[in-house]
Amino acid sequence: MSKFKSLLLLFGTLILLSGCSNIEVFNAKGPVASSQKFLIIYSIIFMLVIVVVVLAMFAFFIYKYSYNKNAESGKMHHNSLIETIWFVVPILIVIALAVPTVKTLYDYEKPPQKDKDPLVVYAVSAGYKWFFAYPDQHIETVNTLTIPKDRPVVFKLQAMDTMTSFWIPQLGGQKYAMTGMTMNWTLTADQLGTFRGRNSNFNGDGFARQTFKVHSVSQSDFDKWVKEAKGKKTLSQDTFDKQILPSTPNKELTFNGTHMAFVDPAADPEYIFYAYKRYNFVQKDPNFTSEEDLYKDVKDKPIKPARKVKVTNANYERHGMKPIILGNNEKYDNEFKKEEDHNSKEMEKISKGAKDENASKLQKKEHDDHGGGH
C-alpha cells in the first residue's frame, strides 16, 4: 500500500508540474526569474531521476533476493566496486546540483553594466507598506512600482521597522531589507505586463497587506509616466511620516519629490520612533485590544515638529559613511553616486563581518556544547 502511495505521489507531482505556467515562480518575466525557473526544474527532474532509479533498484533487489528464491541467507563480504560507486555517485550528484546553483547565485549579485543605464529605486518598507523613491526622477510611489522593460533596476533595499523580504516572483527571488542597512538587488523585466510583489517575511499583524503591483512598460511609456508623476502633490515630511504608521490604510499613491530630501532610513533607524510620537501612535497588541481601540489615539495632524536630518546608526561614523540625502532640486549626479557606491561597499563589509561573527559564535557554542568550554 505504501509503495502505491509513493507512485501516486510521484505521478501527481508530474501532473501538477504540467500546469506550472500558472504558478508565478514558473511564469518568468525576467532573466533572473528564468534562471531560477531553470534551476528549479533541473533540480526536480534530477531528483525524480534519482528516485526512479532507486525505486527500480529496490524492486529489482526485492525480486532477485526474495526469500522464495534464496533459501540460504546472504553472506556479507567486501566489494571494492560497489563501495566506490555508493561513495562516488552521491558526490557527483551534489556537484551536479551545486555548480549551476552557486554560479547562478553569484550571477545575481553582479552589478549591472554601466552601459545598460540602470534605473535606481530605493525600496523602503515601513508600516506594512512599500515606498519606492526614484532619485533620478525625483518621484516617489507607495505600494505601486513602474519600471521600463529591458532596463536593469537596482533596488536599494531598506527597512524602517521590522525586517522584511522584497520579492517579485516573476522577476526573481527575494532579498531581505533590514533596519540600519542598505542592500542592493538588481532585477530586470524582459516582458511588458503587471506583476505582483510582496513582503515574503512574516513580520506581524499587517503582513498579509504588505503587497505592491509592478508595472513593466516601454521606455517611452515610462517617460510619460514620470512626466505625469511630476505633476502630482509634492511629498512633504508630514505626509511621509503619516504614511509610515501602521495605522494608515494601504493605498497606491504617487508623489512628486522623495523622502530622500529629509531622511536616510539606514543612517537614522530611530526616525520611525519619532514619527510615531509626532502622531501619538502607540503600538498595541491586537490580540488584547479591540479593533476600534487599536488606533483611536492616533492624531490626524502632527503634534511635534518635523525631525531634522540625523545619524543614529553607529556604523556610519565607524565606516566613514554619510547619510544619503538628496534634495528635490538637487541633481542625482556622479558625485552623489560616488557616495552611494562608498556606502554600498561599506554595507557589504558590515554584512560580511556580521556573518563571520555569527559563524564564529556558532562554532564556539558548538564547541562549548560538546564539553570544550570552561
PDB file of N, CA and C in Angstrom, residues 133 138 140 234-237 257-264 307-309 324-330 336:
ATOM      1  N   ALA A 133      11.286  55.197  -3.986  1.00  0.00           N
ATOM      2  CA  ALA A 133      11.809  56.520  -4.312  1.00  0.00           C
ATOM      3  C   ALA A 133      12.712  56.419  -5.540  1.00  0.00           C
ATOM      4  N   HIS A 138      13.110  62.078  -9.162  1.00  0.00           N
ATOM      5  CA  HIS A 138      12.537  62.855  -8.061  1.00  0.00           C
ATOM      6  C   HIS A 138      11.033  62.620  -7.912  1.00  0.00           C
ATOM      7  N   GLU A 140       8.132  59.610  -6.000  1.00  0.00           N
ATOM      8  CA  GLU A 140       8.006  58.504  -5.045  1.00  0.00           C
ATOM      9  C   GLU A 140       6.605  57.916  -5.129  1.00  0.00           C
ATOM     10  N   THR A 234       3.518  67.321  -4.028  1.00  0.00           N
ATOM     11  CA  THR A 234       4.869  67.102  -3.512  1.00  0.00           C
ATOM     12  C   THR A 234       4.813  66.377  -2.167  1.00  0.00           C
ATOM     13  N   LEU A 235       5.657  65.373  -2.022  1.00  0.00           N
ATOM     14  CA  LEU A 235       5.698  64.597  -0.785  1.00  0.00           C
ATOM     15  C   LEU A 235       6.336  65.431   0.326  1.00  0.00           C
ATOM     16  N   SER A 236       5.547  65.769   1.331  1.00  0.00           N
ATOM     17  CA  SER A 236       6.064  66.521   2.475  1.00  0.00           C
ATOM     18  C   SER A 236       6.480  65.549   3.580  1.00  0.00           C
ATOM     19  N   GLN A 237       7.248  66.030   4.518  1.00  0.00           N
ATOM     20  CA  GLN A 237       7.692  65.184   5.619  1.00  0.00           C
ATOM     21  C   GLN A 237       6.498  64.767   6.492  1.00  0.00           C
ATOM     22  N   GLY A 257       8.679  64.465  -5.819  1.00  0.00           N
ATOM     23  CA  GLY A 257       9.653  64.538  -4.719  1.00  0.00           C
ATOM     24  C   GLY A 257       9.746  63.209  -3.985  1.00  0.00           C
ATOM     25  N   THR A 258      10.787  63.054  -3.160  1.00  0.00           N
ATOM     26  CA  THR A 258      11.002  61.802  -2.435  1.00  0.00           C
ATOM     27  C   THR A 258      11.315  62.072  -0.964  1.00  0.00           C
ATOM     28  N   HIS A 259      11.245  60.999  -0.155  1.00  0.00           N
ATOM     29  CA  HIS A 259      11.591  61.112   1.265  1.00  0.00           C
ATOM     30  C   HIS A 259      13.091  61.307   1.452  1.00  0.00           C
ATOM     31  N   MET A 260      13.869  61.081   0.395  1.00  0.00           N
ATOM     32  CA  MET A 260      15.319  61.234   0.479  1.00  0.00           C
ATOM     33  C   MET A 260      15.722  62.680   0.738  1.00  0.00           C
ATOM     34  N   ALA A 261      14.778  63.605   0.602  1.00  0.00           N
ATOM     35  CA  ALA A 261      15.077  65.020   0.849  1.00  0.00           C
ATOM     36  C   ALA A 261      15.213  65.311   2.335  1.00  0.00           C
ATOM     37  N   PHE A 262      14.695  64.405   3.194  1.00  0.00           N
ATOM     38  CA  PHE A 262      14.738  64.704   4.626  1.00  0.00           C
ATOM     39  C   PHE A 262      15.120  63.534   5.525  1.00  0.00           C
ATOM     40  N   VAL A 263      15.314  62.323   4.961  1.00  0.00           N
ATOM     41  CA  VAL A 263      15.727  61.210   5.814  1.00  0.00           C
ATOM     42  C   VAL A 263      16.421  60.121   5.000  1.00  0.00           C
ATOM     43  N   ASP A 264      17.455  59.549   5.596  1.00  0.00           N
ATOM     44  CA  ASP A 264      18.078  58.321   5.108  1.00  0.00           C
ATOM     45  C   ASP A 264      17.774  57.260   6.165  1.00  0.00           C
ATOM     46  N   ARG A 307      11.335  66.072  12.115  1.00  0.00           N
ATOM     47  CA  ARG A 307      12.683  65.694  12.552  1.00  0.00           C
ATOM     48  C   ARG A 307      13.718  66.161  11.533  1.00  0.00           C
ATOM     49  N   LYS A 308      14.814  66.720  12.032  1.00  0.00           N
ATOM     50  CA  LYS A 308      15.908  67.132  11.164  1.00  0.00           C
ATOM     51  C   LYS A 308      16.774  65.928  10.815  1.00  0.00           C
ATOM     52  N   VAL A 309      17.611  66.094   9.805  1.00  0.00           N
ATOM     53  CA  VAL A 309      18.486  65.002   9.381  1.00  0.00           C
ATOM     54  C   VAL A 309      19.439  64.649  10.512  1.00  0.00           C
ATOM     55  N   ILE A 324      22.527  59.477   2.995  1.00  0.00           N
ATOM     56  CA  ILE A 324      22.178  59.721   1.595  1.00  0.00           C
ATOM     57  C   ILE A 324      20.972  60.652   1.556  1.00  0.00           C
ATOM     58  N   ILE A 325      21.249  61.939   1.490  1.00  0.00           N
ATOM     59  CA  ILE A 325      20.205  62.964   1.439  1.00  0.00           C
ATOM     60  C   ILE A 325      20.279  63.672   0.093  1.00  0.00           C
ATOM     61  N   LEU A 326      19.154  63.681  -0.622  1.00  0.00           N
ATOM     62  CA  LEU A 326      19.099  64.301  -1.944  1.00  0.00           C
ATOM     63  C   LEU A 326      17.877  65.205  -2.016  1.00  0.00           C
ATOM     64  N   GLY A 327      18.118  66.510  -2.014  1.00  0.00           N
ATOM     65  CA  GLY A 327      17.017  67.466  -2.110  1.00  0.00           C
ATOM     66  C   GLY A 327      16.263  67.326  -3.423  1.00  0.00           C
ATOM     67  N   ASN A 328      15.011  67.703  -3.412  1.00  0.00           N
ATOM     68  CA  ASN A 328      14.185  67.558  -4.614  1.00  0.00           C
ATOM     69  C   ASN A 328      14.662  68.432  -5.766  1.00  0.00           C
ATOM     70  N   ASN A 329      15.478  69.443  -5.456  1.00  0.00           N
ATOM     71  CA  ASN A 329      16.018  70.306  -6.511  1.00  0.00           C
ATOM     72  C   ASN A 329      17.481  69.987  -6.832  1.00  0.00           C
ATOM     73  N   GLU A 330      18.021  68.958  -6.185  1.00  0.00           N
ATOM     74  CA  GLU A 330      19.418  68.579  -6.404  1.00  0.00           C
ATOM     75  C   GLU A 330      19.512  67.483  -7.456  1.00  0.00           C
ATOM     76  N   PHE A 336      27.113  62.347  -6.246  1.00  0.00           N
ATOM     77  CA  PHE A 336      26.173  61.703  -5.331  1.00  0.00           C
ATOM     78  C   PHE A 336      26.279  60.175  -5.456  1.00  0.00           C
TER      79      PHE A 336
END
